[in-house]
Amino acid sequence: CAMRRAAVDQRGKDLILSSYSLTSAGFFILNDTMRRATSDIDVDRLGALVQQMLNASERLVETPSPADYPLASERHRFKLAGVRSRKAYHENCVSVYVDEANEEDSLVVVPTHNLGSRAGFEALPDLSLTVRSGGPPALGRAVRECLARAR
């Protein structure tokens, strides 16, 4: 099971990079750390931003109750993307998530299938890439390749 997670969503020419924290109930929720970048960002900078998102990922945060949704962090992400709803956010959006694998210094970049605002993004693990070394440029290249594989 991954302990730290980041996501990179591409909406047109914009990238929205987000950090997720693991709840005490064992699932990931969006936290407040996120950045917007342009899709033509160089791979070194992209990899460095993804690493920042992973570094902000916390473990065993309090599990939100159903009354807490939509989370303030999700509303913040909509604002960052210039949209007002989850439905609008999911339109023309491709997404990958980056998990810190069980091995130290190993990251798995997983493309997803956009199932819409209700079902969310479904992992496509058969299309994932593992990054074991190469620093930010290798991570940035893997993220860019997996965004191309996402649908």
PDB file of C-alpha atoms in Angstrom:
ATOM      1  CA  CYS A   1       0.000   0.000   0.000  1.00  0.00           C
ATOM      2  CA  ALA A   2       1.324   3.432  -0.917  1.00  0.00           C
ATOM      3  CA  MET A   3       2.044   5.800   1.910  1.00  0.00           C
ATOM      4  CA  ARG A   4       2.347   9.058  -0.041  1.00  0.00           C
ATOM      5  CA  ARG A   5       0.402  10.131  -3.130  1.00  0.00           C
ATOM      6  CA  ALA A   6       0.345  13.029  -5.558  1.00  0.00           C
ATOM      7  CA  ALA A   7      -1.799  13.595  -8.636  1.00  0.00           C
ATOM      8  CA  VAL A   8      -1.309  15.518 -11.858  1.00  0.00           C
ATOM      9  CA  ASP A   9      -4.432  16.472 -13.780  1.00  0.00           C
ATOM     10  CA  GLN A  10      -4.247  17.971 -17.256  1.00  0.00           C
ATOM     11  CA  ARG A  11      -7.070  20.221 -18.375  1.00  0.00           C
ATOM     12  CA  GLY A  12      -6.245  21.732 -21.753  1.00  0.00           C
ATOM     13  CA  LYS A  13      -2.987  23.663 -21.392  1.00  0.00           C
ATOM     14  CA  ASP A  14      -3.127  23.636 -17.578  1.00  0.00           C
ATOM     15  CA  LEU A  15      -1.707  21.115 -15.145  1.00  0.00           C
ATOM     16  CA  ILE A  16      -3.129  20.934 -11.633  1.00  0.00           C
ATOM     17  CA  LEU A  17      -0.731  19.188  -9.231  1.00  0.00           C
ATOM     18  CA  SER A  18      -2.202  17.989  -5.941  1.00  0.00           C
ATOM     19  CA  SER A  19      -1.105  16.237  -2.786  1.00  0.00           C
ATOM     20  CA  TYR A  20      -3.134  13.543  -1.029  1.00  0.00           C
ATOM     21  CA  SER A  21      -2.966  12.357   2.571  1.00  0.00           C
ATOM     22  CA  LEU A  22      -3.781   8.900   3.900  1.00  0.00           C
ATOM     23  CA  THR A  23      -6.659   8.822   6.390  1.00  0.00           C
ATOM     24  CA  SER A  24      -6.777   6.649   9.489  1.00  0.00           C
ATOM     25  CA  ALA A  25      -9.505   4.659   7.675  1.00  0.00           C
ATOM     26  CA  GLY A  26      -7.007   3.763   4.933  1.00  0.00           C
ATOM     27  CA  PHE A  27      -8.032   5.900   1.967  1.00  0.00           C
ATOM     28  CA  PHE A  28      -6.488   9.004   0.402  1.00  0.00           C
ATOM     29  CA  ILE A  29      -8.056  12.466   0.543  1.00  0.00           C
ATOM     30  CA  LEU A  30      -6.981  15.659  -1.171  1.00  0.00           C
ATOM     31  CA  ASN A  31      -5.034  17.973   1.117  1.00  0.00           C
ATOM     32  CA  ASP A  32      -4.429  21.718   0.789  1.00  0.00           C
ATOM     33  CA  THR A  33      -1.124  21.534  -1.102  1.00  0.00           C
ATOM     34  CA  MET A  34      -1.603  22.125  -4.828  1.00  0.00           C
ATOM     35  CA  ARG A  35      -0.074  24.054  -7.695  1.00  0.00           C
ATOM     36  CA  ARG A  36      -1.050  25.090 -11.189  1.00  0.00           C
ATOM     37  CA  ALA A  37       1.439  24.916 -14.066  1.00  0.00           C
ATOM     38  CA  THR A  38       1.313  25.019 -17.854  1.00  0.00           C
ATOM     39  CA  SER A  39       1.443  21.736 -19.745  1.00  0.00           C
ATOM     40  CA  ASP A  40       4.629  22.812 -21.565  1.00  0.00           C
ATOM     41  CA  ILE A  41       6.599  22.927 -18.284  1.00  0.00           C
ATOM     42  CA  ASP A  42      10.022  21.292 -18.611  1.00  0.00           C
ATOM     43  CA  VAL A  43      10.333  17.758 -17.230  1.00  0.00           C
ATOM     44  CA  ASP A  44      12.853  18.733 -14.546  1.00  0.00           C
ATOM     45  CA  ARG A  45      10.498  21.353 -13.070  1.00  0.00           C
ATOM     46  CA  LEU A  46       7.481  19.038 -13.438  1.00  0.00           C
ATOM     47  CA  GLY A  47       9.292  16.273 -11.563  1.00  0.00           C
ATOM     48  CA  ALA A  48      10.345  18.711  -8.829  1.00  0.00           C
ATOM     49  CA  LEU A  49       6.751  19.935  -8.381  1.00  0.00           C
ATOM     50  CA  VAL A  50       5.450  16.347  -8.167  1.00  0.00           C
ATOM     51  CA  GLN A  51       8.101  15.633  -5.525  1.00  0.00           C
ATOM     52  CA  GLN A  52       6.889  18.688  -3.560  1.00  0.00           C
ATOM     53  CA  MET A  53       3.355  17.275  -3.674  1.00  0.00           C
ATOM     54  CA  LEU A  54       4.618  13.890  -2.415  1.00  0.00           C
ATOM     55  CA  ASN A  55       6.566  15.587   0.374  1.00  0.00           C
ATOM     56  CA  ALA A  56       3.344  17.298   1.538  1.00  0.00           C
ATOM     57  CA  SER A  57       1.458  13.987   1.675  1.00  0.00           C
ATOM     58  CA  GLU A  58       0.727  13.042   5.267  1.00  0.00           C
ATOM     59  CA  ARG A  59      -0.175   9.775   6.904  1.00  0.00           C
ATOM     60  CA  LEU A  60      -3.062   8.924   9.185  1.00  0.00           C
ATOM     61  CA  VAL A  61      -4.949  12.191   9.010  1.00  0.00           C
ATOM     62  CA  GLU A  62      -8.425  12.318  10.494  1.00  0.00           C
ATOM     63  CA  THR A  63     -11.059  10.623   8.360  1.00  0.00           C
ATOM     64  CA  PRO A  64     -13.656  13.178   7.205  1.00  0.00           C
ATOM     65  CA  SER A  65     -17.325  12.520   7.849  1.00  0.00           C
ATOM     66  CA  PRO A  66     -19.849  12.546   4.984  1.00  0.00           C
ATOM     67  CA  ALA A  67     -20.986  15.987   6.199  1.00  0.00           C
ATOM     68  CA  ASP A  68     -17.491  17.351   5.441  1.00  0.00           C
ATOM     69  CA  TYR A  69     -17.951  16.909   1.671  1.00  0.00           C
ATOM     70  CA  PRO A  70     -17.213  18.603  -0.609  1.00  0.00           C
ATOM     71  CA  LEU A  71     -13.916  19.155   1.166  1.00  0.00           C
ATOM     72  CA  ALA A  72     -12.551  22.710   1.322  1.00  0.00           C
ATOM     73  CA  SER A  73      -9.429  21.412  -0.467  1.00  0.00           C
ATOM     74  CA  GLU A  74     -11.587  20.225  -3.373  1.00  0.00           C
ATOM     75  CA  ARG A  75     -13.267  23.629  -3.658  1.00  0.00           C
ATOM     76  CA  HIS A  76      -9.780  25.202  -3.621  1.00  0.00           C
ATOM     77  CA  ARG A  77      -8.728  22.935  -6.513  1.00  0.00           C
ATOM     78  CA  PHE A  78     -11.798  23.953  -8.531  1.00  0.00           C
ATOM     79  CA  LYS A  79     -10.897  27.618  -7.984  1.00  0.00           C
ATOM     80  CA  LEU A  80      -7.286  26.959  -9.026  1.00  0.00           C
ATOM     81  CA  ALA A  81      -8.587  25.310 -12.226  1.00  0.00           C
ATOM     82  CA  GLY A  82     -11.081  28.126 -12.883  1.00  0.00           C
ATOM     83  CA  VAL A  83     -14.183  25.933 -12.589  1.00  0.00           C
ATOM     84  CA  ARG A  84     -17.091  25.842 -10.161  1.00  0.00           C
ATOM     85  CA  SER A  85     -17.980  22.157  -9.919  1.00  0.00           C
ATOM     86  CA  ARG A  86     -16.661  18.615  -9.994  1.00  0.00           C
ATOM     87  CA  LYS A  87     -18.567  18.049 -13.262  1.00  0.00           C
ATOM     88  CA  ALA A  88     -16.803  20.999 -14.916  1.00  0.00           C
ATOM     89  CA  TYR A  89     -13.442  19.883 -13.498  1.00  0.00           C
ATOM     90  CA  HIS A  90     -13.790  16.403 -15.009  1.00  0.00           C
ATOM     91  CA  GLU A  91     -14.623  17.715 -18.497  1.00  0.00           C
ATOM     92  CA  ASN A  92     -11.654  17.208 -20.822  1.00  0.00           C
ATOM     93  CA  CYS A  93      -9.438  16.165 -17.914  1.00  0.00           C
ATOM     94  CA  VAL A  94      -6.826  13.404 -17.890  1.00  0.00           C
ATOM     95  CA  SER A  95      -5.152  12.388 -14.669  1.00  0.00           C
ATOM     96  CA  VAL A  96      -2.269  10.365 -13.297  1.00  0.00           C
ATOM     97  CA  TYR A  97      -1.359   9.639  -9.734  1.00  0.00           C
ATOM     98  CA  VAL A  98       2.081   9.085  -8.345  1.00  0.00           C
ATOM     99  CA  ASP A  99       2.511   6.712  -5.433  1.00  0.00           C
ATOM    100  CA  GLU A 100       5.559   6.170  -3.331  1.00  0.00           C
ATOM    101  CA  ALA A 101       6.047   2.415  -3.665  1.00  0.00           C
ATOM    102  CA  ASN A 102       6.954   0.142  -0.776  1.00  0.00           C
ATOM    103  CA  GLU A 103      10.603   0.193  -1.789  1.00  0.00           C
ATOM    104  CA  GLU A 104      12.467   3.297  -0.704  1.00  0.00           C
ATOM    105  CA  ASP A 105      13.121   5.708  -3.595  1.00  0.00           C
ATOM    106  CA  SER A 106      10.704   3.954  -5.954  1.00  0.00           C
ATOM    107  CA  LEU A 107       7.718   5.813  -7.411  1.00  0.00           C
ATOM    108  CA  VAL A 108       4.867   4.387  -9.480  1.00  0.00           C
ATOM    109  CA  VAL A 109       3.122   6.679 -11.967  1.00  0.00           C
ATOM    110  CA  VAL A 110      -0.367   5.397 -12.810  1.00  0.00           C
ATOM    111  CA  PRO A 111      -2.522   6.738 -15.653  1.00  0.00           C
ATOM    112  CA  THR A 112      -6.282   6.764 -15.122  1.00  0.00           C
ATOM    113  CA  HIS A 113      -9.506   6.526 -17.087  1.00  0.00           C
ATOM    114  CA  ASN A 114     -11.828   9.508 -16.511  1.00  0.00           C
ATOM    115  CA  LEU A 115     -15.229   8.002 -15.687  1.00  0.00           C
ATOM    116  CA  GLY A 116     -16.855  11.381 -15.080  1.00  0.00           C
ATOM    117  CA  SER A 117     -17.645  13.462 -12.033  1.00  0.00           C
ATOM    118  CA  ARG A 118     -19.627  10.799 -10.175  1.00  0.00           C
ATOM    119  CA  ALA A 119     -17.328   7.800 -10.626  1.00  0.00           C
ATOM    120  CA  GLY A 120     -14.044   9.716 -10.717  1.00  0.00           C
ATOM    121  CA  PHE A 121     -10.770   8.431 -12.106  1.00  0.00           C
ATOM    122  CA  GLU A 122     -10.160   4.687 -12.410  1.00  0.00           C
ATOM    123  CA  ALA A 123      -6.548   3.490 -12.239  1.00  0.00           C
ATOM    124  CA  LEU A 124      -5.059   1.795 -15.305  1.00  0.00           C
ATOM    125  CA  PRO A 125      -2.257  -0.125 -13.512  1.00  0.00           C
ATOM    126  CA  ASP A 126      -1.258  -2.106 -16.623  1.00  0.00           C
ATOM    127  CA  LEU A 127      -0.126   1.187 -18.193  1.00  0.00           C
ATOM    128  CA  SER A 128       1.873   2.410 -15.173  1.00  0.00           C
ATOM    129  CA  LEU A 129       5.573   3.264 -15.085  1.00  0.00           C
ATOM    130  CA  THR A 130       7.981   2.753 -12.186  1.00  0.00           C
ATOM    131  CA  VAL A 131      10.678   5.358 -11.540  1.00  0.00           C
ATOM    132  CA  ARG A 132      13.599   4.102  -9.454  1.00  0.00           C
ATOM    133  CA  SER A 133      16.228   6.734 -10.185  1.00  0.00           C
ATOM    134  CA  GLY A 134      16.966   9.706 -12.393  1.00  0.00           C
ATOM    135  CA  GLY A 135      15.657  12.399 -10.068  1.00  0.00           C
ATOM    136  CA  PRO A 136      13.104  15.034 -11.092  1.00  0.00           C
ATOM    137  CA  PRO A 137      13.714  14.749 -14.882  1.00  0.00           C
ATOM    138  CA  ALA A 138      12.941  11.000 -14.883  1.00  0.00           C
ATOM    139  CA  LEU A 139       9.837  11.561 -12.742  1.00  0.00           C
ATOM    140  CA  GLY A 140       8.695  14.417 -14.996  1.00  0.00           C
ATOM    141  CA  ARG A 141       9.154  12.272 -18.124  1.00  0.00           C
ATOM    142  CA  ALA A 142       7.181   9.392 -16.557  1.00  0.00           C
ATOM    143  CA  VAL A 143       4.345  11.761 -15.579  1.00  0.00           C
ATOM    144  CA  ARG A 144       4.231  13.232 -19.087  1.00  0.00           C
ATOM    145  CA  GLU A 145       4.232   9.725 -20.675  1.00  0.00           C
ATOM    146  CA  CYS A 146       1.455   8.524 -18.350  1.00  0.00           C
ATOM    147  CA  LEU A 147      -0.655  11.630 -19.033  1.00  0.00           C
ATOM    148  CA  ALA A 148      -0.434  10.629 -22.716  1.00  0.00           C
ATOM    149  CA  ARG A 149      -1.622   7.104 -21.766  1.00  0.00           C
ATOM    150  CA  ALA A 150      -4.533   8.362 -19.642  1.00  0.00           C
ATOM    151  CA  ARG A 151      -7.990   8.695 -21.130  1.00  0.00           C
TER     152      ARG A 151
END
